[in-house]
């Protein structure tokens, strides 16, 4: 079990990996950005170059994902099969509205190779959510702009996004649960 503090204290708060059959915590993780029953991804504090670490809990195999210079991982989501990790990267620039710029990237969990998802360089306040539908390696994301909402889908390796515009409605709720 991955245990997170109920009331985090100021500063970095470590999540604890706990095996009920073991007498002690097996490990702690600072800045967990994604977790499944079999994998954990965390983004340790960084200076000039940030990275994301991925741990396969069954095998103990650890993969390092080197992030582009000037970027950091804000959040992540594992694909249902565990082969990919989608990352929301905060970039060292700002969008048109002054908000932090971001983009979605996908890392191979086995190699650590990072691929930018085409067409996802936007202001951080435009990204509503992202995730992987069950039993699919298609990443979906919801983007909301002043005049429209877009639902995008991307298959790793594809050269472009499939995008549809969702007309605004009076009771429109978030479409994607990340």
PDB file of C-alpha atoms in Angstrom:
ATOM      1  CA  UNK A   1       0.000   0.000   0.000  1.00  0.00           C
ATOM      2  CA  UNK A   2       1.156   3.514  -0.750  1.00  0.00           C
ATOM      3  CA  UNK A   3       0.321   5.679   2.265  1.00  0.00           C
ATOM      4  CA  UNK A   4       0.063   9.450   1.969  1.00  0.00           C
ATOM      5  CA  UNK A   5      -0.242  11.775   4.984  1.00  0.00           C
ATOM      6  CA  UNK A   6      -3.805  12.909   5.721  1.00  0.00           C
ATOM      7  CA  UNK A   7      -2.585  16.356   6.741  1.00  0.00           C
ATOM      8  CA  UNK A   8       0.620  17.101   4.838  1.00  0.00           C
ATOM      9  CA  UNK A   9       3.089  19.300   6.654  1.00  0.00           C
ATOM     10  CA  UNK A  10       4.772  22.249   4.917  1.00  0.00           C
ATOM     11  CA  UNK A  11       7.644  21.260   2.643  1.00  0.00           C
ATOM     12  CA  UNK A  12       8.151  17.877   1.032  1.00  0.00           C
ATOM     13  CA  UNK A  13       6.069  15.087   2.519  1.00  0.00           C
ATOM     14  CA  UNK A  14       7.063  11.532   1.749  1.00  0.00           C
ATOM     15  CA  UNK A  15       4.570   8.827   0.829  1.00  0.00           C
ATOM     16  CA  UNK A  16       5.315   5.494   2.479  1.00  0.00           C
ATOM     17  CA  UNK A  17       5.200   2.140   0.724  1.00  0.00           C
ATOM     18  CA  UNK A  18       3.883  -0.323   3.299  1.00  0.00           C
ATOM     19  CA  UNK A  19       3.612  -4.103   3.145  1.00  0.00           C
ATOM     20  CA  UNK A  20       1.213  -5.275   5.895  1.00  0.00           C
ATOM     21  CA  UNK A  21       3.221  -8.512   6.201  1.00  0.00           C
ATOM     22  CA  UNK A  22       6.497  -6.648   6.838  1.00  0.00           C
ATOM     23  CA  UNK A  23       7.286  -5.076  10.207  1.00  0.00           C
ATOM     24  CA  UNK A  24       8.504  -1.758   8.730  1.00  0.00           C
ATOM     25  CA  UNK A  25       7.910   0.549   5.773  1.00  0.00           C
ATOM     26  CA  UNK A  26       9.797  -0.784   2.807  1.00  0.00           C
ATOM     27  CA  UNK A  27      10.492   2.624   1.205  1.00  0.00           C
ATOM     28  CA  UNK A  28       9.485   6.283   1.095  1.00  0.00           C
ATOM     29  CA  UNK A  29       8.931   8.478  -1.963  1.00  0.00           C
ATOM     30  CA  UNK A  30       8.987  12.269  -2.245  1.00  0.00           C
ATOM     31  CA  UNK A  31       6.708  13.927  -4.821  1.00  0.00           C
ATOM     32  CA  UNK A  32       4.712  10.941  -6.105  1.00  0.00           C
ATOM     33  CA  UNK A  33       3.021  11.969  -9.366  1.00  0.00           C
ATOM     34  CA  UNK A  34       1.406   8.655 -10.404  1.00  0.00           C
ATOM     35  CA  UNK A  35       0.792   5.230  -8.894  1.00  0.00           C
ATOM     36  CA  UNK A  36      -0.922   1.947  -9.700  1.00  0.00           C
ATOM     37  CA  UNK A  37      -0.945  -1.292  -7.724  1.00  0.00           C
ATOM     38  CA  UNK A  38       2.237  -2.324  -9.600  1.00  0.00           C
ATOM     39  CA  UNK A  39       4.095   0.932 -10.409  1.00  0.00           C
ATOM     40  CA  UNK A  40       5.058   4.203  -8.759  1.00  0.00           C
ATOM     41  CA  UNK A  41       6.376   7.348 -10.452  1.00  0.00           C
ATOM     42  CA  UNK A  42       7.901  10.226  -8.529  1.00  0.00           C
ATOM     43  CA  UNK A  43       9.705  13.430  -9.388  1.00  0.00           C
ATOM     44  CA  UNK A  44      12.553  14.086  -6.946  1.00  0.00           C
ATOM     45  CA  UNK A  45      13.674  17.650  -6.314  1.00  0.00           C
ATOM     46  CA  UNK A  46      15.833  18.912  -9.159  1.00  0.00           C
ATOM     47  CA  UNK A  47      18.149  21.756 -10.018  1.00  0.00           C
ATOM     48  CA  UNK A  48      19.188  22.247 -13.656  1.00  0.00           C
ATOM     49  CA  UNK A  49      17.776  19.015 -15.153  1.00  0.00           C
ATOM     50  CA  UNK A  50      14.711  17.276 -13.781  1.00  0.00           C
ATOM     51  CA  UNK A  51      13.789  13.638 -14.063  1.00  0.00           C
ATOM     52  CA  UNK A  52      11.048  11.205 -13.155  1.00  0.00           C
ATOM     53  CA  UNK A  53      11.795   7.864 -11.535  1.00  0.00           C
ATOM     54  CA  UNK A  54       9.580   4.833 -12.157  1.00  0.00           C
ATOM     55  CA  UNK A  55       9.628   1.733  -9.977  1.00  0.00           C
ATOM     56  CA  UNK A  56       8.105  -1.614 -10.951  1.00  0.00           C
ATOM     57  CA  UNK A  57       7.030  -2.999  -7.573  1.00  0.00           C
ATOM     58  CA  UNK A  58       6.943  -6.651  -8.706  1.00  0.00           C
ATOM     59  CA  UNK A  59      10.453  -6.769 -10.180  1.00  0.00           C
ATOM     60  CA  UNK A  60      12.157  -3.890  -8.356  1.00  0.00           C
ATOM     61  CA  UNK A  61      13.292  -2.553 -11.747  1.00  0.00           C
ATOM     62  CA  UNK A  62      13.751   1.214 -11.770  1.00  0.00           C
ATOM     63  CA  UNK A  63      13.632   3.437 -14.866  1.00  0.00           C
ATOM     64  CA  UNK A  64      14.770   7.053 -15.074  1.00  0.00           C
ATOM     65  CA  UNK A  65      13.020   9.463 -17.449  1.00  0.00           C
ATOM     66  CA  UNK A  66      15.183  12.505 -18.231  1.00  0.00           C
ATOM     67  CA  UNK A  67      13.000  15.578 -18.778  1.00  0.00           C
ATOM     68  CA  UNK A  68      13.820  18.358 -21.240  1.00  0.00           C
ATOM     69  CA  UNK A  69      15.942  21.146 -19.777  1.00  0.00           C
ATOM     70  CA  UNK A  70      13.781  23.802 -18.137  1.00  0.00           C
ATOM     71  CA  UNK A  71      10.827  21.493 -17.514  1.00  0.00           C
ATOM     72  CA  UNK A  72       9.441  19.624 -14.534  1.00  0.00           C
ATOM     73  CA  UNK A  73       6.718  17.012 -14.078  1.00  0.00           C
ATOM     74  CA  UNK A  74       3.521  18.341 -12.505  1.00  0.00           C
ATOM     75  CA  UNK A  75       1.467  15.129 -12.692  1.00  0.00           C
ATOM     76  CA  UNK A  76       1.324  11.776 -14.418  1.00  0.00           C
ATOM     77  CA  UNK A  77      -0.852   8.800 -15.333  1.00  0.00           C
ATOM     78  CA  UNK A  78       0.112   5.212 -16.161  1.00  0.00           C
ATOM     79  CA  UNK A  79      -1.498   3.456 -19.131  1.00  0.00           C
ATOM     80  CA  UNK A  80      -3.710   0.476 -18.200  1.00  0.00           C
ATOM     81  CA  UNK A  81      -1.087  -2.011 -19.420  1.00  0.00           C
ATOM     82  CA  UNK A  82       1.671  -0.196 -17.519  1.00  0.00           C
ATOM     83  CA  UNK A  83       3.860   0.317 -20.592  1.00  0.00           C
ATOM     84  CA  UNK A  84       3.485   4.103 -20.769  1.00  0.00           C
ATOM     85  CA  UNK A  85       3.519   7.034 -18.381  1.00  0.00           C
ATOM     86  CA  UNK A  86       1.820  10.254 -19.525  1.00  0.00           C
ATOM     87  CA  UNK A  87       3.375  13.348 -17.965  1.00  0.00           C
ATOM     88  CA  UNK A  88       2.149  16.907 -17.664  1.00  0.00           C
ATOM     89  CA  UNK A  89       5.333  18.938 -18.012  1.00  0.00           C
ATOM     90  CA  UNK A  90       5.543  22.509 -16.759  1.00  0.00           C
ATOM     91  CA  UNK A  91       7.839  24.486 -19.031  1.00  0.00           C
ATOM     92  CA  UNK A  92      10.131  27.435 -18.395  1.00  0.00           C
ATOM     93  CA  UNK A  93       7.861  29.854 -20.238  1.00  0.00           C
ATOM     94  CA  UNK A  94       4.429  31.393 -19.939  1.00  0.00           C
ATOM     95  CA  UNK A  95       1.334  31.174 -22.097  1.00  0.00           C
ATOM     96  CA  UNK A  96      -0.491  34.087 -23.719  1.00  0.00           C
ATOM     97  CA  UNK A  97      -2.561  34.684 -20.575  1.00  0.00           C
ATOM     98  CA  UNK A  98       0.471  34.734 -18.264  1.00  0.00           C
ATOM     99  CA  UNK A  99      -0.160  31.221 -16.924  1.00  0.00           C
ATOM    100  CA  UNK A 100       2.647  28.672 -16.910  1.00  0.00           C
ATOM    101  CA  UNK A 101       3.095  26.862 -20.235  1.00  0.00           C
ATOM    102  CA  UNK A 102       2.783  23.088 -20.280  1.00  0.00           C
ATOM    103  CA  UNK A 103       2.630  20.146 -22.627  1.00  0.00           C
ATOM    104  CA  UNK A 104       1.893  16.448 -22.428  1.00  0.00           C
ATOM    105  CA  UNK A 105       4.692  13.939 -22.970  1.00  0.00           C
ATOM    106  CA  UNK A 106       4.601  10.140 -22.854  1.00  0.00           C
ATOM    107  CA  UNK A 107       7.469   8.019 -21.548  1.00  0.00           C
ATOM    108  CA  UNK A 108       8.100   4.359 -22.245  1.00  0.00           C
ATOM    109  CA  UNK A 109       8.237   2.709 -18.839  1.00  0.00           C
ATOM    110  CA  UNK A 110      10.787   0.136 -20.030  1.00  0.00           C
ATOM    111  CA  UNK A 111      13.260   2.473 -21.777  1.00  0.00           C
ATOM    112  CA  UNK A 112      12.546   5.869 -20.213  1.00  0.00           C
ATOM    113  CA  UNK A 113      12.360   7.353 -23.719  1.00  0.00           C
ATOM    114  CA  UNK A 114      10.222  10.501 -23.698  1.00  0.00           C
ATOM    115  CA  UNK A 115       8.013  11.603 -26.604  1.00  0.00           C
ATOM    116  CA  UNK A 116       6.218  14.954 -26.797  1.00  0.00           C
ATOM    117  CA  UNK A 117       2.529  14.561 -27.619  1.00  0.00           C
ATOM    118  CA  UNK A 118       2.032  16.744 -30.715  1.00  0.00           C
ATOM    119  CA  UNK A 119      -0.304  19.714 -30.406  1.00  0.00           C
ATOM    120  CA  UNK A 120      -0.399  19.834 -26.592  1.00  0.00           C
ATOM    121  CA  UNK A 121       1.752  22.915 -25.906  1.00  0.00           C
ATOM    122  CA  UNK A 122      -0.800  25.104 -24.086  1.00  0.00           C
ATOM    123  CA  UNK A 123      -1.284  27.290 -21.041  1.00  0.00           C
ATOM    124  CA  UNK A 124      -1.515  25.204 -17.856  1.00  0.00           C
ATOM    125  CA  UNK A 125      -5.000  26.501 -17.126  1.00  0.00           C
ATOM    126  CA  UNK A 126      -6.275  25.082 -20.442  1.00  0.00           C
ATOM    127  CA  UNK A 127      -5.626  21.444 -19.467  1.00  0.00           C
ATOM    128  CA  UNK A 128      -8.654  20.130 -17.584  1.00  0.00           C
ATOM    129  CA  UNK A 129      -7.516  16.516 -17.316  1.00  0.00           C
ATOM    130  CA  UNK A 130      -5.834  13.605 -19.038  1.00  0.00           C
ATOM    131  CA  UNK A 131      -5.723   9.841 -18.726  1.00  0.00           C
ATOM    132  CA  UNK A 132      -5.921   6.479 -20.424  1.00  0.00           C
ATOM    133  CA  UNK A 133      -9.289   4.781 -21.011  1.00  0.00           C
ATOM    134  CA  UNK A 134      -9.442   1.262 -19.553  1.00  0.00           C
ATOM    135  CA  UNK A 135      -7.847  -1.409 -21.765  1.00  0.00           C
ATOM    136  CA  UNK A 136      -6.436   1.178 -24.184  1.00  0.00           C
ATOM    137  CA  UNK A 137      -3.080   2.703 -24.997  1.00  0.00           C
ATOM    138  CA  UNK A 138      -4.759   5.861 -26.319  1.00  0.00           C
ATOM    139  CA  UNK A 139      -4.075   8.937 -24.227  1.00  0.00           C
ATOM    140  CA  UNK A 140      -7.056  11.294 -23.956  1.00  0.00           C
ATOM    141  CA  UNK A 141      -7.033  14.886 -22.759  1.00  0.00           C
ATOM    142  CA  UNK A 142      -9.564  17.655 -22.286  1.00  0.00           C
ATOM    143  CA  UNK A 143      -8.581  21.243 -23.053  1.00  0.00           C
ATOM    144  CA  UNK A 144     -10.829  24.208 -22.308  1.00  0.00           C
ATOM    145  CA  UNK A 145     -10.269  27.544 -23.995  1.00  0.00           C
ATOM    146  CA  UNK A 146     -12.323  30.739 -23.830  1.00  0.00           C
ATOM    147  CA  UNK A 147     -14.474  29.850 -26.834  1.00  0.00           C
ATOM    148  CA  UNK A 148     -14.330  26.071 -26.993  1.00  0.00           C
ATOM    149  CA  UNK A 149     -13.580  22.779 -25.318  1.00  0.00           C
ATOM    150  CA  UNK A 150     -11.511  20.162 -27.127  1.00  0.00           C
ATOM    151  CA  UNK A 151     -11.303  16.452 -26.496  1.00  0.00           C
ATOM    152  CA  UNK A 152      -8.071  14.986 -27.902  1.00  0.00           C
ATOM    153  CA  UNK A 153      -6.858  11.412 -28.339  1.00  0.00           C
ATOM    154  CA  UNK A 154      -3.339  10.227 -29.162  1.00  0.00           C
ATOM    155  CA  UNK A 155      -1.890   6.781 -29.825  1.00  0.00           C
ATOM    156  CA  UNK A 156       1.827   6.578 -28.890  1.00  0.00           C
ATOM    157  CA  UNK A 157       3.848   6.807 -32.094  1.00  0.00           C
ATOM    158  CA  UNK A 158       1.181   8.763 -34.006  1.00  0.00           C
ATOM    159  CA  UNK A 159       2.296  11.988 -35.686  1.00  0.00           C
ATOM    160  CA  UNK A 160      -0.771  13.993 -34.627  1.00  0.00           C
ATOM    161  CA  UNK A 161      -3.698  14.230 -32.266  1.00  0.00           C
ATOM    162  CA  UNK A 162      -7.263  13.326 -33.117  1.00  0.00           C
ATOM    163  CA  UNK A 163      -9.260  16.332 -31.872  1.00  0.00           C
ATOM    164  CA  UNK A 164     -12.953  17.050 -31.624  1.00  0.00           C
ATOM    165  CA  UNK A 165     -14.537  20.302 -30.479  1.00  0.00           C
ATOM    166  CA  UNK A 166     -17.262  20.012 -27.859  1.00  0.00           C
ATOM    167  CA  UNK A 167     -19.824  22.821 -28.038  1.00  0.00           C
ATOM    168  CA  UNK A 168     -20.377  24.598 -24.709  1.00  0.00           C
ATOM    169  CA  UNK A 169     -23.438  23.559 -22.749  1.00  0.00           C
ATOM    170  CA  UNK A 170     -25.178  24.861 -19.649  1.00  0.00           C
ATOM    171  CA  UNK A 171     -24.234  21.897 -17.469  1.00  0.00           C
ATOM    172  CA  UNK A 172     -20.966  20.873 -19.058  1.00  0.00           C
ATOM    173  CA  UNK A 173     -18.797  18.965 -16.610  1.00  0.00           C
ATOM    174  CA  UNK A 174     -15.270  17.632 -16.946  1.00  0.00           C
ATOM    175  CA  UNK A 175     -15.161  14.965 -19.644  1.00  0.00           C
ATOM    176  CA  UNK A 176     -11.878  13.312 -18.717  1.00  0.00           C
ATOM    177  CA  UNK A 177     -11.096  11.897 -15.316  1.00  0.00           C
ATOM    178  CA  UNK A 178      -7.301  11.896 -15.012  1.00  0.00           C
TER     179      UNK A 178
END
